[in-house]
XYZ file of C-alpha atoms in Angstrom:
491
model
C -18.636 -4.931 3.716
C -16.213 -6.046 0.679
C -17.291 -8.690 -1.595
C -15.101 -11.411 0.135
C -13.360 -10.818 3.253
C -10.599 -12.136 2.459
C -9.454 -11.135 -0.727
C -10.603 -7.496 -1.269
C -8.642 -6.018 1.134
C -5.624 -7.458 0.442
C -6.543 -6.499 -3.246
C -6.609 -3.020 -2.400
C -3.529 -3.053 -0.213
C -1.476 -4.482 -2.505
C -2.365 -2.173 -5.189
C -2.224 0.965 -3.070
C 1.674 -0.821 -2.368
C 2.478 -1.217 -5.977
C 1.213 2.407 -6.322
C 3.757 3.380 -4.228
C 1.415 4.995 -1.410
C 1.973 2.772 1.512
C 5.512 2.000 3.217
C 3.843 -0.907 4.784
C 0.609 -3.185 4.913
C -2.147 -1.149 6.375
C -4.915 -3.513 5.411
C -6.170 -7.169 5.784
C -8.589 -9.474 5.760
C -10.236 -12.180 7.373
C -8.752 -15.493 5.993
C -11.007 -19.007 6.239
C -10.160 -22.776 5.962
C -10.325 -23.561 2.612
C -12.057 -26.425 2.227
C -8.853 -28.898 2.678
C -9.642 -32.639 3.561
C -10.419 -32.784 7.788
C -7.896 -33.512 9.812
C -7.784 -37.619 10.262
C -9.443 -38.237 7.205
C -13.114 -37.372 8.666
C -13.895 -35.436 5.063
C -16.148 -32.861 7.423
C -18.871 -35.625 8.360
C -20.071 -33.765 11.062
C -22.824 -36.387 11.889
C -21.434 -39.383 10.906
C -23.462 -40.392 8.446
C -20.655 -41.138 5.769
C -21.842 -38.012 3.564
C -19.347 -34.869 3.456
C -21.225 -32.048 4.815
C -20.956 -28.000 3.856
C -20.285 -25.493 6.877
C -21.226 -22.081 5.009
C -20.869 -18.529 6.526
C -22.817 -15.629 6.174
C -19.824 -13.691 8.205
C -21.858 -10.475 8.037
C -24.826 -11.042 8.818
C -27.288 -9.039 10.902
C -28.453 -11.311 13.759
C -31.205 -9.556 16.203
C -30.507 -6.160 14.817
C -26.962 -6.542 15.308
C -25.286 -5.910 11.745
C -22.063 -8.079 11.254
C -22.689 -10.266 13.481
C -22.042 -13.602 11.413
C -23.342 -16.657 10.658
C -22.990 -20.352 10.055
C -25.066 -22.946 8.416
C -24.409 -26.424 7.962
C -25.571 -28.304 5.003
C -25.339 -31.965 5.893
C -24.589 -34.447 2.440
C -26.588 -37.125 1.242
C -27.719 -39.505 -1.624
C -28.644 -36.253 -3.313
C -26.024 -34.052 -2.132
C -27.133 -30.966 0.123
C -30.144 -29.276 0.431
C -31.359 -26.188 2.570
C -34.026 -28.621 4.384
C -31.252 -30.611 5.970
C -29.021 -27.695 7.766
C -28.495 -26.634 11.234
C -28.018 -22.397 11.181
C -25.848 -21.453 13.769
C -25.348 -17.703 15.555
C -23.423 -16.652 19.217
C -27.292 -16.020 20.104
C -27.883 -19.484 19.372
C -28.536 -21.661 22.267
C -24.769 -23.494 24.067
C -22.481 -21.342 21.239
C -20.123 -19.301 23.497
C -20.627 -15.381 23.245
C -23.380 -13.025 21.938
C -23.593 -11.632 18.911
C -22.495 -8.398 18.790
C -22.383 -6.061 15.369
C -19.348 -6.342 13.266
C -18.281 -9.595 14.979
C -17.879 -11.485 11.988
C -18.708 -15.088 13.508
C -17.600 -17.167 10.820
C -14.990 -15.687 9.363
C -12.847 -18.300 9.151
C -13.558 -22.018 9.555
C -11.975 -25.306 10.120
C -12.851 -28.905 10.159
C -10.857 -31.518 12.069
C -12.184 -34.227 14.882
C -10.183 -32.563 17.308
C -11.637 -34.622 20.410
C -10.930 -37.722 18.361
C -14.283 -39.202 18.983
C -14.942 -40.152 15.086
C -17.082 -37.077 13.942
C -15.568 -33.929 12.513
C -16.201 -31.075 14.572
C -16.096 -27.080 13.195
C -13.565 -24.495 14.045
C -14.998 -21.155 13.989
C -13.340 -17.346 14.609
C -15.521 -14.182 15.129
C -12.203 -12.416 14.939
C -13.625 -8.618 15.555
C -15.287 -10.019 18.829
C -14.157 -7.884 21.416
C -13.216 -9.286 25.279
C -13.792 -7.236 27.769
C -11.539 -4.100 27.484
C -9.779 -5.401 24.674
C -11.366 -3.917 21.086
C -11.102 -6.769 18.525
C -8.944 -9.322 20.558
C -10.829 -12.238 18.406
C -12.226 -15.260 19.743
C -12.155 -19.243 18.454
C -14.393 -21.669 19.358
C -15.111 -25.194 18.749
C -18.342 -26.687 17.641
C -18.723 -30.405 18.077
C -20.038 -32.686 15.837
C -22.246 -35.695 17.046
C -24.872 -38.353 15.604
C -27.379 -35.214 15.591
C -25.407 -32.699 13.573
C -23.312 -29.664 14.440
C -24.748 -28.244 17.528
C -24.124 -25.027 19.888
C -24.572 -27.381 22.767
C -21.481 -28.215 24.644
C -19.414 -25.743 22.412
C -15.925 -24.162 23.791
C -14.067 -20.500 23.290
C -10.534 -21.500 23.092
C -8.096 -19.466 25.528
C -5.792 -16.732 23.110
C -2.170 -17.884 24.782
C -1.162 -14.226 23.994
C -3.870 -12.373 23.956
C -1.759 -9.171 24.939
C 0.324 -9.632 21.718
C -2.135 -9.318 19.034
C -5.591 -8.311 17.663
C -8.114 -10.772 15.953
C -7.231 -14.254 17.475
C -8.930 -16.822 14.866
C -8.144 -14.064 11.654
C -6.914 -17.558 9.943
C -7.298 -21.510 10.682
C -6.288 -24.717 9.305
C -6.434 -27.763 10.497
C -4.253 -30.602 10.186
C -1.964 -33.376 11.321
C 1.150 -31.637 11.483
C 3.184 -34.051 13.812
C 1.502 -37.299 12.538
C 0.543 -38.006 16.157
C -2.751 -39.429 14.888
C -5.270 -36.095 16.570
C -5.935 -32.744 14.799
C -3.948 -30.307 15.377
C -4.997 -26.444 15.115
C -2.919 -23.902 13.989
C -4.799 -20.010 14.264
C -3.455 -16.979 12.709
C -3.716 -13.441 14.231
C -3.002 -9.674 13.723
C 0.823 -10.428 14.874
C 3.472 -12.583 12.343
C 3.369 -15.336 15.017
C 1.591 -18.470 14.538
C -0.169 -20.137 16.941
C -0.885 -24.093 17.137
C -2.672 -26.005 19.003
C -1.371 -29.358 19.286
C -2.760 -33.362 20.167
C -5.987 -32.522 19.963
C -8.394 -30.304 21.588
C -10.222 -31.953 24.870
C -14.373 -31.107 25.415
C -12.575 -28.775 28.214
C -10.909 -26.189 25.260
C -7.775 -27.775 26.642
C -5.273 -28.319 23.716
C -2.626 -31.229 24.242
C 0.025 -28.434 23.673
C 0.827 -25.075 22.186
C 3.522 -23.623 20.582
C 3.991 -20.169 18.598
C 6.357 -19.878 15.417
C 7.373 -15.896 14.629
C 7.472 -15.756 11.037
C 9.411 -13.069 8.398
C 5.370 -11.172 8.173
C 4.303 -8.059 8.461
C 2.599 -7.735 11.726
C 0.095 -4.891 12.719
C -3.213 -3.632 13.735
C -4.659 -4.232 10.010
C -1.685 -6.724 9.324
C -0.824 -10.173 10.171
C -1.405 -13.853 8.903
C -4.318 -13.398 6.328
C -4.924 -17.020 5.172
C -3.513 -20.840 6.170
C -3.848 -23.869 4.139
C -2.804 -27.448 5.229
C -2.443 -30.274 3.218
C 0.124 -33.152 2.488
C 2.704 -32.020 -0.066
C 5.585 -35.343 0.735
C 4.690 -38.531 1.006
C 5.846 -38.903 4.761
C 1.871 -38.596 6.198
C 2.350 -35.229 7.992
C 0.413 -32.488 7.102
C 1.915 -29.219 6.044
C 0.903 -25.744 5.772
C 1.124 -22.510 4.131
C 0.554 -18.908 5.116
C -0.062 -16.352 3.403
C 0.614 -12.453 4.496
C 2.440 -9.536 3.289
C 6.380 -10.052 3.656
C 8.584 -8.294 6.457
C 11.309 -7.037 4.154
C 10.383 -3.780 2.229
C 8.279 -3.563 -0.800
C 5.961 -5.984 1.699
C 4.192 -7.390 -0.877
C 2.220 -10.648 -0.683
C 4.448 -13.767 0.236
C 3.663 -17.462 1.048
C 5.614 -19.644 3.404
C 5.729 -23.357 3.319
C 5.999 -25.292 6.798
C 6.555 -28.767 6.590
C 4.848 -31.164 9.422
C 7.799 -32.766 11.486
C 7.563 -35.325 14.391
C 7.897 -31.960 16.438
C 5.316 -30.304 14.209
C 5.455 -27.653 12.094
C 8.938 -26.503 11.389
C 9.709 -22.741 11.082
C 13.608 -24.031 11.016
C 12.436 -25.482 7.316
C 10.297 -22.742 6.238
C 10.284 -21.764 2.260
C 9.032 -18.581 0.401
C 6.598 -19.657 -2.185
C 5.341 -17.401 -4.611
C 2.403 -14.804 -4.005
C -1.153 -15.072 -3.818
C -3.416 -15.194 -0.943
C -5.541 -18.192 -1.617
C -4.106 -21.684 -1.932
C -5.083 -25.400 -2.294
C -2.688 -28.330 -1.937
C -3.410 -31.572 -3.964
C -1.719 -34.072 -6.254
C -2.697 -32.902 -9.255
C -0.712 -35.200 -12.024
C -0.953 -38.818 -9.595
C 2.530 -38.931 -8.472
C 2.071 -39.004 -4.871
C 3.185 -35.572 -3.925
C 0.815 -32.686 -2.840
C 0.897 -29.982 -5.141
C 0.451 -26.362 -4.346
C -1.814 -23.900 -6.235
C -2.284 -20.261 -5.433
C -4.322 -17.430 -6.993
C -2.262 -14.928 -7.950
C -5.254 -12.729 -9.011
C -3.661 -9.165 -8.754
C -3.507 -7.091 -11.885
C 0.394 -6.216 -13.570
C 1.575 -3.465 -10.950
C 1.927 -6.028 -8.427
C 5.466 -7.924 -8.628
C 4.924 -11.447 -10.131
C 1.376 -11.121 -11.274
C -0.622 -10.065 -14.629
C -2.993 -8.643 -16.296
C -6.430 -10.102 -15.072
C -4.913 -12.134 -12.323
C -3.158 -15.915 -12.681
C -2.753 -19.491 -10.864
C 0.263 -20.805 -10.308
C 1.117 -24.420 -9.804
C 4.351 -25.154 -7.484
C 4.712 -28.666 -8.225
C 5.868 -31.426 -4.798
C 8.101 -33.789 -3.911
C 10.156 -35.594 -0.878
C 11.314 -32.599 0.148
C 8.484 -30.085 -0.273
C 7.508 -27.895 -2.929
C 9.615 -27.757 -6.128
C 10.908 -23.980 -6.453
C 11.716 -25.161 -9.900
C 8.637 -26.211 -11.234
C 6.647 -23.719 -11.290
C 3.408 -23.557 -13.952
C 1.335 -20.321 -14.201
C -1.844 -20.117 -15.809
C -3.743 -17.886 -17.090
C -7.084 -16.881 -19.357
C -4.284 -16.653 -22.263
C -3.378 -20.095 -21.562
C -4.001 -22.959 -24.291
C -7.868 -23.097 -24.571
C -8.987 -21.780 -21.228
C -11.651 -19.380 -21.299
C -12.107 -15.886 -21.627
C -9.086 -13.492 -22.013
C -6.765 -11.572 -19.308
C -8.380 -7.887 -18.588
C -7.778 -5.587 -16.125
C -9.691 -6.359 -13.245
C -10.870 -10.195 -13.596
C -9.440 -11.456 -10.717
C -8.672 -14.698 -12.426
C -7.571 -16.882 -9.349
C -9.967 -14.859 -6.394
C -10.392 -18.747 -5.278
C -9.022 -22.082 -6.060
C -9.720 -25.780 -5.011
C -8.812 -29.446 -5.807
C -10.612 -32.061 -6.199
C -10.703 -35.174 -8.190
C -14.229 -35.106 -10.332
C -13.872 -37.967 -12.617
C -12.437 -40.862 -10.262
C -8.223 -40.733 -11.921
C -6.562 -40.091 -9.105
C -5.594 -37.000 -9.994
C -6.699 -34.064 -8.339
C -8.490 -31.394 -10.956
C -8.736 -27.238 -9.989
C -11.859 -24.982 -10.355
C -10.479 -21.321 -10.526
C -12.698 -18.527 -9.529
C -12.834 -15.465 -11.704
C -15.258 -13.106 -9.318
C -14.955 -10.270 -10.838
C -15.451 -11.502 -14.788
C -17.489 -9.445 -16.850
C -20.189 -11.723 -18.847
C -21.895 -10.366 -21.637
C -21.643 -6.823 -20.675
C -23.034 -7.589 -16.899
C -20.017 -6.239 -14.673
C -18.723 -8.573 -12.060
C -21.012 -11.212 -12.660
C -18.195 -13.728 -12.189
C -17.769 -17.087 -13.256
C -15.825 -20.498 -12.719
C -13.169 -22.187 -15.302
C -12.479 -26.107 -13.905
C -9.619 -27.465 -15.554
C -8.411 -31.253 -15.233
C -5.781 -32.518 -13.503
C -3.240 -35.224 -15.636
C 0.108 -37.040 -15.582
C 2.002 -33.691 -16.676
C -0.288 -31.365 -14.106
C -2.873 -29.240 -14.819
C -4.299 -29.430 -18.360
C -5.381 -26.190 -20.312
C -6.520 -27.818 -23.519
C -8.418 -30.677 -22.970
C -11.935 -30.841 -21.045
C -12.509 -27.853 -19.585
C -15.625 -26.147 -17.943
C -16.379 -23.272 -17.493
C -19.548 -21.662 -15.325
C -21.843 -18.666 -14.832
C -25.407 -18.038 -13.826
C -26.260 -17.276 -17.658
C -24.505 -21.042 -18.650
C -27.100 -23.421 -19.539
C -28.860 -25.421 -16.540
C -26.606 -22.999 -13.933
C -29.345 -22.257 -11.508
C -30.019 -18.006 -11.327
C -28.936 -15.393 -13.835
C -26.015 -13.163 -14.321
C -26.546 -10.187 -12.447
C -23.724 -6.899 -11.818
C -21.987 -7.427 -8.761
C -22.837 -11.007 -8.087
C -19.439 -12.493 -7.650
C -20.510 -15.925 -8.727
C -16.797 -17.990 -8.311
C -16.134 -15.762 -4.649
C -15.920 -19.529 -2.865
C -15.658 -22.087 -5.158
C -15.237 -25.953 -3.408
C -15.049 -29.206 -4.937
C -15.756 -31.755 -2.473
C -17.767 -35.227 -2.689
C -20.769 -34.091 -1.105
C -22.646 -37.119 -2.477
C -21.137 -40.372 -1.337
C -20.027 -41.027 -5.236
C -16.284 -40.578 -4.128
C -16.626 -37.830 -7.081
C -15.836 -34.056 -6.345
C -19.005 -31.951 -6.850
C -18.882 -28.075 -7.028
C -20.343 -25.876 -4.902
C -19.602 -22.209 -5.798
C -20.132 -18.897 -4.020
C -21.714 -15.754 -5.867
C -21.319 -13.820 -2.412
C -22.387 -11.037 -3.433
C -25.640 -12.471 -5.055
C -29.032 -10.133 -4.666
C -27.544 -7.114 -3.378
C -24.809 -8.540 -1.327
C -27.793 -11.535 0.231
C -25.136 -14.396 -1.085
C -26.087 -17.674 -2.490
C -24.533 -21.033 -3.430
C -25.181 -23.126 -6.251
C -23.601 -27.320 -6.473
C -23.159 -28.688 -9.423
C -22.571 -32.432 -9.209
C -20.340 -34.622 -10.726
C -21.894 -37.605 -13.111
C -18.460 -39.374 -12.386
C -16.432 -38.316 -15.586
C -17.392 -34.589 -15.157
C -19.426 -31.628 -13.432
C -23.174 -31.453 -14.514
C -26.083 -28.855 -14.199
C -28.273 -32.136 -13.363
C -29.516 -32.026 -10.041
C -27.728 -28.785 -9.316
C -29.187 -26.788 -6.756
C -29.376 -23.146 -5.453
C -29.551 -22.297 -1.505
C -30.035 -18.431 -1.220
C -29.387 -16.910 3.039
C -33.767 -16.845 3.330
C -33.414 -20.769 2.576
C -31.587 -21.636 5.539
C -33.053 -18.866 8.089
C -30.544 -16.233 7.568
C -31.864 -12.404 7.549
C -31.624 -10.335 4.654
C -30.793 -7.366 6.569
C -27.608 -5.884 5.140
C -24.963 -7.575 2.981
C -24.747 -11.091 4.762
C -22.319 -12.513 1.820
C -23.833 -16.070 2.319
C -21.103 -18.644 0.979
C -18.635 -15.826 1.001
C -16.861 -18.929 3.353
C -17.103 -22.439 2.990
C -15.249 -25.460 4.189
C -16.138 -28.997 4.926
């Protein structure tokens, strides 16, 4: 399996494109939730407790012999953050999830976290979108997990019906979750193998009955191997509706990787108002400099042959306002940038992941940037994690930065070839502090096992005190294959 579903495909896709060897996509991946707040402000408490929790996938793992199959574990927060001993590991063998798991299923793919029955507890989105029904090789399949005073439980989940399920492979390849009409329930919007997105909206009923649907064709590249490959919703005005982005390959020819921008409406999402953003395939939206406006920020992490990237891979920053993102502010980052770490080489991937969150308490959202595939002291693909702050003028690439790898003092494990420490990287409060901790992904950790390590925050910045490691045997995941534990996270 690649090193993170959703990014090494569409790595090698776009470079076979910029190579000149394809005429369109032929490759994709499996896009995930990444980690933006839950719908209604519910911060993925999926017990209720207060504490954010962790929903981590092992997406190929073996379950009962059957490789692929997927997994999910939830790591529920707490006065000391997470820890493997308070989890709930969930399969399609486990008891009330819908399905079975089959091999190459992927069951957790992709994730999302809204309280879509409105009942106060954030309940879990997840796709297995290689799960074949009936006949139909690979038609995909979403379900809903429901959160309750007892945790995340199989018991009482739902498959969601595919409204088109003759139109398109791999129903669930992407999810966000979000308010997009301001109605006050979660809506769901689910991407597939086809350029048509699909959201359900006004909540989601204990039934799998969605208050409505409706499907938005979009300027993609649709296919077999094509299709949406990652959403993202967050707030980017200041009106209260949730907006999203999606990221594919673009219709018109060289079909290289585009976002669109759809803003939340009192209809919902608007494909009327839709706006090419820059490329990238992995995105978080926060306000990053405190003036009210979501910001977006994208991992551009493609090497030079791909229009609009670089050497080693960049971030770029695409700045809100009232009316959306700001074409014309536009800051790109990169390891040559003022005093961040490291330099630009071939192959870094500097930008594989990206998330916001505010670590120090300013009101301004910060960014950890995952660099996967950074070499560290001569140990290839180790990977590592630069955190820079956010501040009145954006992001900052001088002042205060971080920077992470399993050789770093106090960082739990040790560098390793092929670990892909910074393949998931989340910053989320997982501690009650109202601080953004770190957790980070090296998903290809022992062979391909997977492992995450948090770092918490001591309220002015991330620490190695009290950090922990949670490796797949920790939370009753088998070691059989390459599971890529944490290759997924949201929360």
């Amino acid at each position: 399996m690649p090193k993170h579903l959703r990014t090494t495909l569409a790595t090698a896709v776009a470079t076979a494109l910029a190579a000149g060897l394809l005429t369109a996509a032929t490759g994709t991946a499996a896009a995930a939730d990444h980690a933006a707040p839950a719908a209604n402000g519910r911060q993925g408490d999926f017990n209720g407790d207060g504490y954010r929790d962790l929903a981590v996938a092992a997406p190929s793992a073996t379950v009962d012999g059957k490789k692929g199959a997927g997994a999910v574990t939830v790591l529920y927060g707490s006065a000391r953050g997470v820890e493997a001993s308070r989890r709930t590991t969930l399969t399609q063998n486990s008891p009330g999830v819908p399905g079975t798991a089959e091999a190459g299923d992927l069951f957790g793919a992709s994730l999302a976290t809204g309280d879509f029955n409105s009942d106060g507890f954030a309940d879990l989105a997840v796709s297995a979108p290689y799960e074949d029904i009936a006949a139909d090789a690979d038609a995909g399949t979403v379900q809903i997990l429901w959160g309750a005073s007892g945790g995340l439980s199989g018991n009482g989940g739902v498959a969601l019906a595919d409204p088109a399920p003759t139109q398109h492979d791999r129903f669930g390849a992407a999810l966000a979750a979000g308010d997009f009409d301001r109605d006050g329930k979660a809506d769901l919007a689910v991407g597939t193998s086809s350029p048509t997105l699909h959201v359900l909206k006004g909540g989601i009923s204990k039934s799998a009955t969605p208050g409505a649907h409706t499907a938005l064709a979009l300027p993609l590249v649709g296919g077999p191997t094509s299709g949406i490959l990652q959403l993202t919703a967050g707030k980017v005005t200041d009106q209260g509706y949730a907006d999203l982005v999606v990221s594919a390959y673009d219709k018109n020819a060289p079909h290289y990787s585009t976002n669109y921008y759809l803003p939340g409406t009192p209809a919902g999402l608007s494909g009327a108002r839709l706006k090419r953003l820059p490329g990238g395939f992995i995105t978080a939206i926060g306000d990053v400099n405190g003036d009210g406006f979501g910001d977006l920020v994208t991992g551009m992490l493609f090497d030079d042959r791909v229009p609009g990237s670089t050497k080693g891979g960049k971030v770029n920053v695409v700045h809100g306002s009232a009316n959306g993102p700001r074409l014309d502010r536009i800051d790109s980052i990169t390891q040559e940038s003022g005093a961040v770490p490291g330099s630009s080489e071939k192959g870094d991937r500097f930008g594989y992941e990206v998330s916001l969150g505010d670590i120090n308490g300013d009101g301004m959202q910060d960014l950890a940037i995952g660099v996967a595939q950074e070499s560290i002291d001569g140990v290839s693909k180790a990977g590592a994690v630069t955190v820079l702050r956010g501040s009145s003028s954006g992001i900052d690439t001088s002042r205060h930065i971080q920077y992470f790898h399993e050789n770093a003092p106090g960082v739990p494990g040790a560098n390793e070839k092929d670990d892909y420490f910074g393949g998931e990287v989340v910053l989320s409060d997982l501690n009650g502090d109202k601080k953004a901790d770190l957790t980070v992904g090296a998903t290809s950790e022992d062979g391909g096992d997977g492992a995450i390590i948090t770092l918490p925050s001591d309220g002015t910045r991330l620490t190695t005190t009290g950090s922990r490691y949670i490796g797949v045997s920790a939370v009753g995941i088998s070691t059989a294959g390459t599971p890529e534990f944490g290759s997924v996270i949201t929360g």
